Amino acid sequence: MTNADLAVEVIKASPATPVPVMTLMGYGVADWASMATLVYVVLLALHYVYKNFIGPSRKGE
């Protein structure tokens, strides 16, 4: 198995892995979905700030 094949398999398993782990920790699927949504929104906001404010200001230096 090459590194690329291994990476593809890890990416395929990644979305399903947190659900049983968090269920064992006492969180339900709704809590998991809320946390995943929060992380996604924060990443989108950080990308927006970098793309529109930090990136253009660095090009002007």
mmCIF file of N, CA and C in Angstrom:
data_model
loop_
_atom_site.group_PDB
_atom_site.id
_atom_site.type_symbol
_atom_site.label_atom_id
_atom_site.label_comp_id
_atom_site.label_asym_id
_atom_site.label_seq_id
_atom_site.Cartn_x
_atom_site.Cartn_y
_atom_site.Cartn_z
ATOM 1 N N MET A 1 0.848 -1.178 0.000
ATOM 2 C CA MET A 1 0.000 0.000 0.000
ATOM 3 C C MET A 1 0.891 1.238 0.000
ATOM 4 N N THR A 2 0.639 2.145 -0.908
ATOM 5 C CA THR A 2 1.431 3.363 -0.990
ATOM 6 C C THR A 2 0.917 4.394 0.013
ATOM 7 N N ASN A 3 1.679 5.453 0.170
ATOM 8 C CA ASN A 3 1.264 6.517 1.084
ATOM 9 C C ASN A 3 -0.030 7.171 0.623
ATOM 10 N N ALA A 4 -0.207 7.309 -0.688
ATOM 11 C CA ALA A 4 -1.425 7.916 -1.215
ATOM 12 C C ALA A 4 -2.640 7.045 -0.910
ATOM 13 N N ASP A 5 -2.488 5.722 -1.058
ATOM 14 C CA ASP A 5 -3.595 4.818 -0.746
ATOM 15 C C ASP A 5 -3.948 4.882 0.740
ATOM 16 N N LEU A 6 -2.939 4.936 1.570
ATOM 17 C CA LEU A 6 -3.170 5.025 3.004
ATOM 18 C C LEU A 6 -3.884 6.327 3.355
ATOM 19 N N ALA A 7 -3.475 7.427 2.731
ATOM 20 C CA ALA A 7 -4.109 8.716 2.988
ATOM 21 C C ALA A 7 -5.575 8.696 2.573
ATOM 22 N N VAL A 8 -5.874 8.076 1.447
ATOM 23 C CA VAL A 8 -7.262 7.991 0.982
ATOM 24 C C VAL A 8 -8.101 7.187 1.970
ATOM 25 N N GLU A 9 -7.573 6.094 2.471
ATOM 26 C CA GLU A 9 -8.310 5.272 3.426
ATOM 27 C C GLU A 9 -8.540 6.000 4.746
ATOM 28 N N VAL A 10 -7.549 6.762 5.189
ATOM 29 C CA VAL A 10 -7.706 7.539 6.428
ATOM 30 C C VAL A 10 -8.770 8.600 6.250
ATOM 31 N N ILE A 11 -8.779 9.262 5.099
ATOM 32 C CA ILE A 11 -9.786 10.290 4.835
ATOM 33 C C ILE A 11 -11.180 9.683 4.769
ATOM 34 N N LYS A 12 -11.303 8.500 4.195
ATOM 35 C CA LYS A 12 -12.601 7.832 4.131
ATOM 36 C C LYS A 12 -13.122 7.484 5.529
ATOM 37 N N ALA A 13 -12.248 7.076 6.425
ATOM 38 C CA ALA A 13 -12.662 6.660 7.766
ATOM 39 C C ALA A 13 -12.844 7.832 8.720
ATOM 40 N N SER A 14 -12.255 8.967 8.428
ATOM 41 C CA SER A 14 -12.272 10.096 9.351
ATOM 42 C C SER A 14 -13.659 10.583 9.747
ATOM 43 N N PRO A 15 -14.608 10.770 8.819
ATOM 44 C CA PRO A 15 -15.915 11.277 9.257
ATOM 45 C C PRO A 15 -16.669 10.310 10.172
ATOM 46 N N ALA A 16 -16.484 9.011 10.017
ATOM 47 C CA ALA A 16 -17.233 8.041 10.816
ATOM 48 C C ALA A 16 -16.579 7.759 12.160
ATOM 49 N N THR A 17 -15.333 8.051 12.324
ATOM 50 C CA THR A 17 -14.616 7.699 13.550
ATOM 51 C C THR A 17 -15.091 8.477 14.780
ATOM 52 N N PRO A 18 -15.310 9.789 14.725
ATOM 53 C CA PRO A 18 -15.671 10.516 15.953
ATOM 54 C C PRO A 18 -17.024 10.132 16.549
ATOM 55 N N VAL A 19 -17.964 9.652 15.741
ATOM 56 C CA VAL A 19 -19.305 9.378 16.260
ATOM 57 C C VAL A 19 -19.284 8.310 17.356
ATOM 58 N N PRO A 20 -18.727 7.117 17.125
ATOM 59 C CA PRO A 20 -18.727 6.140 18.222
ATOM 60 C C PRO A 20 -17.855 6.557 19.404
ATOM 61 N N VAL A 21 -16.760 7.261 19.125
ATOM 62 C CA VAL A 21 -15.886 7.698 20.214
ATOM 63 C C VAL A 21 -16.614 8.697 21.096
ATOM 64 N N MET A 22 -17.289 9.668 20.488
ATOM 65 C CA MET A 22 -18.004 10.669 21.269
ATOM 66 C C MET A 22 -19.223 10.068 21.956
ATOM 67 N N THR A 23 -19.849 9.061 21.347
ATOM 68 C CA THR A 23 -20.973 8.400 21.996
ATOM 69 C C THR A 23 -20.500 7.686 23.260
ATOM 70 N N LEU A 24 -19.331 7.061 23.181
ATOM 71 C CA LEU A 24 -18.772 6.415 24.371
ATOM 72 C C LEU A 24 -18.408 7.439 25.447
ATOM 73 N N MET A 25 -18.058 8.645 25.034
ATOM 74 C CA MET A 25 -17.695 9.693 25.983
ATOM 75 C C MET A 25 -18.918 10.383 26.572
ATOM 76 N N GLY A 26 -20.115 10.036 26.088
ATOM 77 C CA GLY A 26 -21.330 10.607 26.644
ATOM 78 C C GLY A 26 -21.989 11.671 25.791
ATOM 79 N N TYR A 27 -21.466 11.935 24.621
ATOM 80 C CA TYR A 27 -22.067 12.918 23.723
ATOM 81 C C TYR A 27 -22.951 12.203 22.717
ATOM 82 N N GLY A 28 -24.080 12.785 22.392
ATOM 83 C CA GLY A 28 -24.945 12.211 21.378
ATOM 84 C C GLY A 28 -24.545 12.672 19.992
ATOM 85 N N VAL A 29 -25.212 12.123 18.992
ATOM 86 C CA VAL A 29 -24.905 12.486 17.610
ATOM 87 C C VAL A 29 -25.245 13.954 17.352
ATOM 88 N N ALA A 30 -26.301 14.458 17.977
ATOM 89 C CA ALA A 30 -26.668 15.868 17.793
ATOM 90 C C ALA A 30 -25.570 16.786 18.335
ATOM 91 N N ASP A 31 -24.989 16.417 19.466
ATOM 92 C CA ASP A 31 -23.888 17.212 20.017
ATOM 93 C C ASP A 31 -22.682 17.185 19.091
ATOM 94 N N TRP A 32 -22.398 15.991 18.548
ATOM 95 C CA TRP A 32 -21.281 15.855 17.618
ATOM 96 C C TRP A 32 -21.503 16.718 16.389
ATOM 97 N N ALA A 33 -22.736 16.695 15.856
ATOM 98 C CA ALA A 33 -23.039 17.490 14.659
ATOM 99 C C ALA A 33 -22.914 18.979 14.955
ATOM 100 N N SER A 34 -23.329 19.390 16.129
ATOM 101 C CA SER A 34 -23.204 20.806 16.507
ATOM 102 C C SER A 34 -21.740 21.219 16.599
ATOM 103 N N MET A 35 -20.911 20.377 17.193
ATOM 104 C CA MET A 35 -19.481 20.699 17.302
ATOM 105 C C MET A 35 -18.819 20.731 15.923
ATOM 106 N N ALA A 36 -19.182 19.780 15.072
ATOM 107 C CA ALA A 36 -18.602 19.755 13.724
ATOM 108 C C ALA A 36 -19.013 21.003 12.947
ATOM 109 N N THR A 37 -20.263 21.428 13.103
ATOM 110 C CA THR A 37 -20.733 22.640 12.429
ATOM 111 C C THR A 37 -20.002 23.864 12.951
ATOM 112 N N LEU A 38 -19.792 23.927 14.248
ATOM 113 C CA LEU A 38 -19.071 25.052 14.834
ATOM 114 C C LEU A 38 -17.643 25.124 14.305
ATOM 115 N N VAL A 39 -16.965 23.998 14.254
ATOM 116 C CA VAL A 39 -15.597 23.965 13.725
ATOM 117 C C VAL A 39 -15.581 24.409 12.268
ATOM 118 N N TYR A 40 -16.539 23.941 11.479
ATOM 119 C CA TYR A 40 -16.609 24.298 10.067
ATOM 120 C C TYR A 40 -16.839 25.799 9.890
ATOM 121 N N VAL A 41 -17.728 26.375 10.672
ATOM 122 C CA VAL A 41 -18.017 27.809 10.569
ATOM 123 C C VAL A 41 -16.795 28.630 10.967
ATOM 124 N N VAL A 42 -16.097 28.211 12.006
ATOM 125 C CA VAL A 42 -14.888 28.930 12.427
ATOM 126 C C VAL A 42 -13.819 28.868 11.341
ATOM 127 N N LEU A 43 -13.652 27.699 10.722
ATOM 128 C CA LEU A 43 -12.680 27.585 9.632
ATOM 129 C C LEU A 43 -13.067 28.465 8.447
ATOM 130 N N LEU A 44 -14.353 28.504 8.112
ATOM 131 C CA LEU A 44 -14.794 29.387 7.030
ATOM 132 C C LEU A 44 -14.523 30.850 7.360
ATOM 133 N N ALA A 45 -14.778 31.247 8.599
ATOM 134 C CA ALA A 45 -14.547 32.636 9.000
ATOM 135 C C ALA A 45 -13.060 32.976 8.941
ATOM 136 N N LEU A 46 -12.214 32.074 9.415
ATOM 137 C CA LEU A 46 -10.772 32.321 9.353
ATOM 138 C C LEU A 46 -10.276 32.420 7.913
ATOM 139 N N HIS A 47 -10.795 31.564 7.055
ATOM 140 C CA HIS A 47 -10.422 31.624 5.639
ATOM 141 C C HIS A 47 -10.864 32.941 5.022
ATOM 142 N N TYR A 48 -12.064 33.392 5.342
ATOM 143 C CA TYR A 48 -12.576 34.659 4.811
ATOM 144 C C TYR A 48 -11.695 35.825 5.257
ATOM 145 N N VAL A 49 -11.345 35.852 6.535
ATOM 146 C CA VAL A 49 -10.508 36.939 7.050
ATOM 147 C C VAL A 49 -9.145 36.924 6.377
ATOM 148 N N TYR A 50 -8.547 35.740 6.251
ATOM 149 C CA TYR A 50 -7.233 35.668 5.614
ATOM 150 C C TYR A 50 -7.309 36.088 4.149
ATOM 151 N N LYS A 51 -8.319 35.580 3.438
ATOM 152 C CA LYS A 51 -8.434 35.844 2.006
ATOM 153 C C LYS A 51 -8.693 37.323 1.720
ATOM 154 N N ASN A 52 -9.504 37.984 2.527
ATOM 155 C CA ASN A 52 -9.925 39.342 2.221
ATOM 156 C C ASN A 52 -9.150 40.427 2.964
ATOM 157 N N PHE A 53 -8.485 40.100 4.051
ATOM 158 C CA PHE A 53 -7.814 41.142 4.816
ATOM 159 C C PHE A 53 -6.309 40.905 4.957
ATOM 160 N N ILE A 54 -5.923 39.719 5.352
ATOM 161 C CA ILE A 54 -4.511 39.460 5.612
ATOM 162 C C ILE A 54 -3.757 39.249 4.307
ATOM 163 N N GLY A 55 -4.301 38.442 3.400
ATOM 164 C CA GLY A 55 -3.639 38.162 2.130
ATOM 165 C C GLY A 55 -3.358 39.402 1.305
ATOM 166 N N PRO A 56 -4.366 40.263 1.059
ATOM 167 C CA PRO A 56 -4.097 41.474 0.275
ATOM 168 C C PRO A 56 -3.115 42.435 0.947
ATOM 169 N N SER A 57 -3.136 42.509 2.265
ATOM 170 C CA SER A 57 -2.213 43.421 2.937
ATOM 171 C C SER A 57 -0.772 42.915 2.843
ATOM 172 N N ARG A 58 -0.592 41.606 2.774
ATOM 173 C CA ARG A 58 0.763 41.043 2.639
ATOM 174 C C ARG A 58 1.294 41.248 1.223
ATOM 175 N N LYS A 59 0.421 41.298 0.237
ATOM 176 C CA LYS A 59 0.865 41.515 -1.141
ATOM 177 C C LYS A 59 1.344 42.945 -1.337
ATOM 178 N N GLY A 60 0.819 43.885 -0.555
ATOM 179 C CA GLY A 60 1.192 45.287 -0.680
ATOM 180 C C GLY A 60 2.495 45.629 -0.011
ATOM 181 N N GLU A 61 3.074 44.703 0.717
ATOM 182 C CA GLU A 61 4.317 45.008 1.437
ATOM 183 C C GLU A 61 5.485 45.196 0.510
#
